[in-house]
mmCIF file of C-alpha atoms and ligand atoms in Angstrom:
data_model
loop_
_atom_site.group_PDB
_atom_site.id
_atom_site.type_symbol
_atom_site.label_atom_id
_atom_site.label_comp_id
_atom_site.label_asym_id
_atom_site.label_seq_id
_atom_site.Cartn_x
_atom_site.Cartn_y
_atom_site.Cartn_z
ATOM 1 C CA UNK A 1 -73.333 84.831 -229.552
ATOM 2 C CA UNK A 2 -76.281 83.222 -230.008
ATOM 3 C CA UNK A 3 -77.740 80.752 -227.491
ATOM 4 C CA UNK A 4 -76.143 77.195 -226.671
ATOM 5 C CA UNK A 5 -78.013 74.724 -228.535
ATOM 6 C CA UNK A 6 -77.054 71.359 -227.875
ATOM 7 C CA UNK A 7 -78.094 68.928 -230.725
ATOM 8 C CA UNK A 8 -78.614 65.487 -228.800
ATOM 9 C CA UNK A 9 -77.684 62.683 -231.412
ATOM 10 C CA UNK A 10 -78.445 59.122 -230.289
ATOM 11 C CA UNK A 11 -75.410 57.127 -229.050
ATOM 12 C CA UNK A 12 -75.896 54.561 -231.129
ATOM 13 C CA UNK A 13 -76.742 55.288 -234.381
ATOM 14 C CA UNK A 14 -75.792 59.120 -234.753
ATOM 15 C CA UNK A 15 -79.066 60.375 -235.918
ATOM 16 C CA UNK A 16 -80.545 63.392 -234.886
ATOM 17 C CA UNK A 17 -83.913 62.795 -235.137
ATOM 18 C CA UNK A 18 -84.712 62.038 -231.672
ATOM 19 C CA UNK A 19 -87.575 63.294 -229.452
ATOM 20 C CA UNK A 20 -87.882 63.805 -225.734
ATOM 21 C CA UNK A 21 -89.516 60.875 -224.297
ATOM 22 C CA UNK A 22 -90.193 61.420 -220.492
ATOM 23 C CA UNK A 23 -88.207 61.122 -217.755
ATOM 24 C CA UNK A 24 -86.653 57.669 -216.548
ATOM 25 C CA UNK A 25 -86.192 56.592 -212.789
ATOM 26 C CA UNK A 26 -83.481 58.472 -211.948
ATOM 27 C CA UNK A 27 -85.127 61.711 -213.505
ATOM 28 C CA UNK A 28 -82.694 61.592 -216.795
ATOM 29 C CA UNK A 29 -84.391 62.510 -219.883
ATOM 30 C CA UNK A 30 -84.922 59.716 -222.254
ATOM 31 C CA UNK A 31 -85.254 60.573 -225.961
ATOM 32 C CA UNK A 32 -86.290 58.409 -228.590
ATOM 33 C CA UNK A 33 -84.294 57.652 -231.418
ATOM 34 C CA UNK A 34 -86.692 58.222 -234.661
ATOM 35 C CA UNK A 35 -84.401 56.423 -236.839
ATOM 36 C CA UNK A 36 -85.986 53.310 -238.318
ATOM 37 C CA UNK A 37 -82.723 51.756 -238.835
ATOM 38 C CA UNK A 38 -81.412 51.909 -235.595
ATOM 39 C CA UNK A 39 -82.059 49.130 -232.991
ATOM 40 C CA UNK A 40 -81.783 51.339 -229.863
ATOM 41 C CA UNK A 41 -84.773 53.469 -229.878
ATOM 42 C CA UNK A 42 -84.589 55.272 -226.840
ATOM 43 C CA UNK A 43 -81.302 56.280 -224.972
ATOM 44 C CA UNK A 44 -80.285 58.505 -221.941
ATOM 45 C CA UNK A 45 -79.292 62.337 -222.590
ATOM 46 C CA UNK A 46 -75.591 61.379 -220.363
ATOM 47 C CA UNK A 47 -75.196 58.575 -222.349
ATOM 48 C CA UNK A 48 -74.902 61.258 -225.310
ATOM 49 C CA UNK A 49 -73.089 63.588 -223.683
ATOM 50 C CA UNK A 50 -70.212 61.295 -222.447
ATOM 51 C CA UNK A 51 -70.025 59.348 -225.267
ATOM 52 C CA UNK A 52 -69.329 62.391 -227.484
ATOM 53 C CA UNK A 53 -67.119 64.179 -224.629
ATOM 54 C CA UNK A 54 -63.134 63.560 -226.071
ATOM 55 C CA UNK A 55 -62.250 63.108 -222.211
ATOM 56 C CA UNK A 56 -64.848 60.376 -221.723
ATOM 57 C CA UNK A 57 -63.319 58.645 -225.040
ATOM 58 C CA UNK A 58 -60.095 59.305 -223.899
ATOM 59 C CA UNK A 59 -61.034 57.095 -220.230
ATOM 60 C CA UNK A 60 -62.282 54.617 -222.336
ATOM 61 C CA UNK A 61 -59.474 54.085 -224.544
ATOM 62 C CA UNK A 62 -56.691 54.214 -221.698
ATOM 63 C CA UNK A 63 -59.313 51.651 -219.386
ATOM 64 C CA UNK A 64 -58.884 49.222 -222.437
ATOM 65 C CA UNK A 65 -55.271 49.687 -222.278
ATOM 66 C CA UNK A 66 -55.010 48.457 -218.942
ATOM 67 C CA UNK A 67 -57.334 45.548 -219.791
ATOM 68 C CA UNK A 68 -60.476 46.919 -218.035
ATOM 69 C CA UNK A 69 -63.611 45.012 -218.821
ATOM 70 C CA UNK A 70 -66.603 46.842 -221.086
ATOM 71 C CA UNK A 71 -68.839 46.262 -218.398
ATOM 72 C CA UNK A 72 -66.587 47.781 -215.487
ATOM 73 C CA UNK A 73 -65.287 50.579 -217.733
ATOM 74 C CA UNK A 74 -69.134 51.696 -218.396
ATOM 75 C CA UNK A 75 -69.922 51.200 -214.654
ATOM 76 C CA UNK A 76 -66.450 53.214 -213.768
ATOM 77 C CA UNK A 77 -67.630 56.111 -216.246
ATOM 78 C CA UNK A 78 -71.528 56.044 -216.229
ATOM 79 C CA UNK A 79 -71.973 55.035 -219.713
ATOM 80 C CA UNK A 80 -73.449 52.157 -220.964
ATOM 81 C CA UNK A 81 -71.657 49.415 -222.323
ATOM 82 C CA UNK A 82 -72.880 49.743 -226.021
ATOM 83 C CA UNK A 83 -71.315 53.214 -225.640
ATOM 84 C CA UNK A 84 -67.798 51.536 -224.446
ATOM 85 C CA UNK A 85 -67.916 49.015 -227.259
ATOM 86 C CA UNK A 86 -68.791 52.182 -229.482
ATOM 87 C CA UNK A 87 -65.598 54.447 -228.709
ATOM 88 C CA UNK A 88 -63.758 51.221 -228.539
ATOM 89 C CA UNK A 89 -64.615 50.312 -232.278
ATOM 90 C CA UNK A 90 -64.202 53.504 -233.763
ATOM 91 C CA UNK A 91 -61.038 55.063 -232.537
ATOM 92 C CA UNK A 92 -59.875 58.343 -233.298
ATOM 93 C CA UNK A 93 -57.565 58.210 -236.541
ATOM 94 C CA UNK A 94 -57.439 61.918 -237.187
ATOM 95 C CA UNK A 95 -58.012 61.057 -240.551
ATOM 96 C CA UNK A 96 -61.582 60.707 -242.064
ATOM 97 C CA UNK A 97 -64.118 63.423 -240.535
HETATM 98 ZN ZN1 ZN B 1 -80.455 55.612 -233.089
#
Protein backbone atom coordinates (compact mmCIF):
# COMPACT_ATOMS: atom_id res chain seq x y z
CA UNK A 1 0.00 0.00 0.00
CA UNK A 2 1.45 2.95 -0.82
CA UNK A 3 1.46 6.00 1.47
CA UNK A 4 -1.80 8.09 2.42
CA UNK A 5 -1.84 11.03 0.31
CA UNK A 6 -4.48 13.30 1.03
CA UNK A 7 -5.26 15.67 -1.96
CA UNK A 8 -6.63 18.94 -0.16
CA UNK A 9 -9.21 20.51 -2.69
CA UNK A 10 -10.52 23.96 -1.71
CA UNK A 11 -14.03 23.98 -0.16
CA UNK A 12 -15.28 26.20 -2.32
CA UNK A 13 -14.45 25.83 -5.64
CA UNK A 14 -13.08 22.11 -5.84
CA UNK A 15 -9.79 22.84 -7.36
CA UNK A 16 -6.78 21.27 -6.46
CA UNK A 17 -4.38 23.64 -7.11
CA UNK A 18 -3.86 24.99 -3.77
CA UNK A 19 -0.61 25.74 -1.88
CA UNK A 20 0.26 25.79 1.78
CA UNK A 21 0.05 29.23 2.97
CA UNK A 22 1.25 29.47 6.68
CA UNK A 23 -0.31 28.81 9.63
CA UNK A 24 -3.44 30.86 10.96
CA UNK A 25 -4.10 31.78 14.73
CA UNK A 26 -5.17 28.77 15.91
CA UNK A 27 -2.12 26.92 14.21
CA UNK A 28 -4.46 25.38 11.23
CA UNK A 29 -2.82 25.34 7.98
CA UNK A 30 -4.19 27.76 5.52
CA UNK A 31 -3.75 26.95 1.81
CA UNK A 32 -4.37 29.10 -0.95
CA UNK A 33 -6.68 28.38 -3.54
CA UNK A 34 -4.67 29.01 -7.03
CA UNK A 35 -7.76 29.02 -8.95
CA UNK A 36 -8.37 32.36 -10.65
CA UNK A 37 -11.96 31.75 -10.81
CA UNK A 38 -12.67 31.14 -7.44
CA UNK A 39 -13.49 34.00 -4.97
CA UNK A 40 -12.19 32.27 -1.80
CA UNK A 41 -8.53 32.21 -2.13
CA UNK A 42 -7.39 30.86 0.94
CA UNK A 43 -9.34 28.32 3.19
CA UNK A 44 -8.64 26.16 6.35
CA UNK A 45 -7.33 22.40 5.88
CA UNK A 46 -10.70 21.27 8.51
CA UNK A 47 -12.80 23.20 6.54
CA UNK A 48 -11.77 20.60 3.68
CA UNK A 49 -11.78 17.79 5.54
CA UNK A 50 -15.33 18.14 7.07
CA UNK A 51 -16.84 19.42 4.26
CA UNK A 52 -15.87 16.35 2.18
CA UNK A 53 -16.41 13.86 5.30
CA UNK A 54 -20.14 12.01 4.33
CA UNK A 55 -20.79 12.18 8.26
CA UNK A 56 -20.18 15.93 8.40
CA UNK A 57 -22.70 16.23 5.25
CA UNK A 58 -24.86 13.96 6.77
CA UNK A 59 -25.03 16.59 10.27
CA UNK A 60 -25.60 19.17 8.00
CA UNK A 61 -28.40 17.85 6.13
CA UNK A 62 -30.35 16.40 9.28
CA UNK A 63 -29.46 20.16 11.23
CA UNK A 64 -31.46 21.68 8.22
CA UNK A 65 -34.14 19.27 8.80
CA UNK A 66 -34.76 20.40 12.13
CA UNK A 67 -34.59 24.03 10.97
CA UNK A 68 -31.09 24.82 12.37
CA UNK A 69 -29.68 28.09 11.19
CA UNK A 70 -26.39 28.10 8.62
CA UNK A 71 -24.66 30.05 11.02
CA UNK A 72 -25.38 27.75 14.20
CA UNK A 73 -25.05 24.54 12.16
CA UNK A 74 -21.32 25.75 11.07
CA UNK A 75 -20.63 26.89 14.69
CA UNK A 76 -22.25 23.35 16.00
CA UNK A 77 -19.85 21.44 13.45
CA UNK A 78 -16.70 23.69 13.01
CA UNK A 79 -17.22 24.50 9.48
CA UNK A 80 -17.76 27.60 8.02
CA UNK A 81 -20.90 28.73 6.84
CA UNK A 82 -20.04 28.86 3.03
CA UNK A 83 -19.31 25.16 3.65
CA UNK A 84 -23.03 24.65 5.22
CA UNK A 85 -24.62 26.57 2.37
CA UNK A 86 -22.29 24.28 0.11
CA UNK A 87 -23.55 20.68 1.28
CA UNK A 88 -26.87 22.31 1.62
CA UNK A 89 -27.02 23.24 -2.21
CA UNK A 90 -25.67 20.27 -3.59
CA UNK A 91 -27.26 17.30 -1.98
CA UNK A 92 -26.41 13.89 -2.55
CA UNK A 93 -28.66 12.44 -5.50
CA UNK A 94 -26.70 9.27 -6.07
CA UNK A 95 -27.02 10.04 -9.49
CA UNK A 96 -24.43 12.22 -11.42
CA UNK A 97 -20.68 11.54 -10.15
ZN1 LIG B 1 -11.12 27.76 -4.78
Amino acid sequence: MPKKIITVKCPFCGSEKVSKNGHNKTGKQVYNCNNPECNHHNFVEEYTYKAYNPEVRQQVLKMAVDCTGIRATGRILGISKDTVTAILKKPKTGRGR
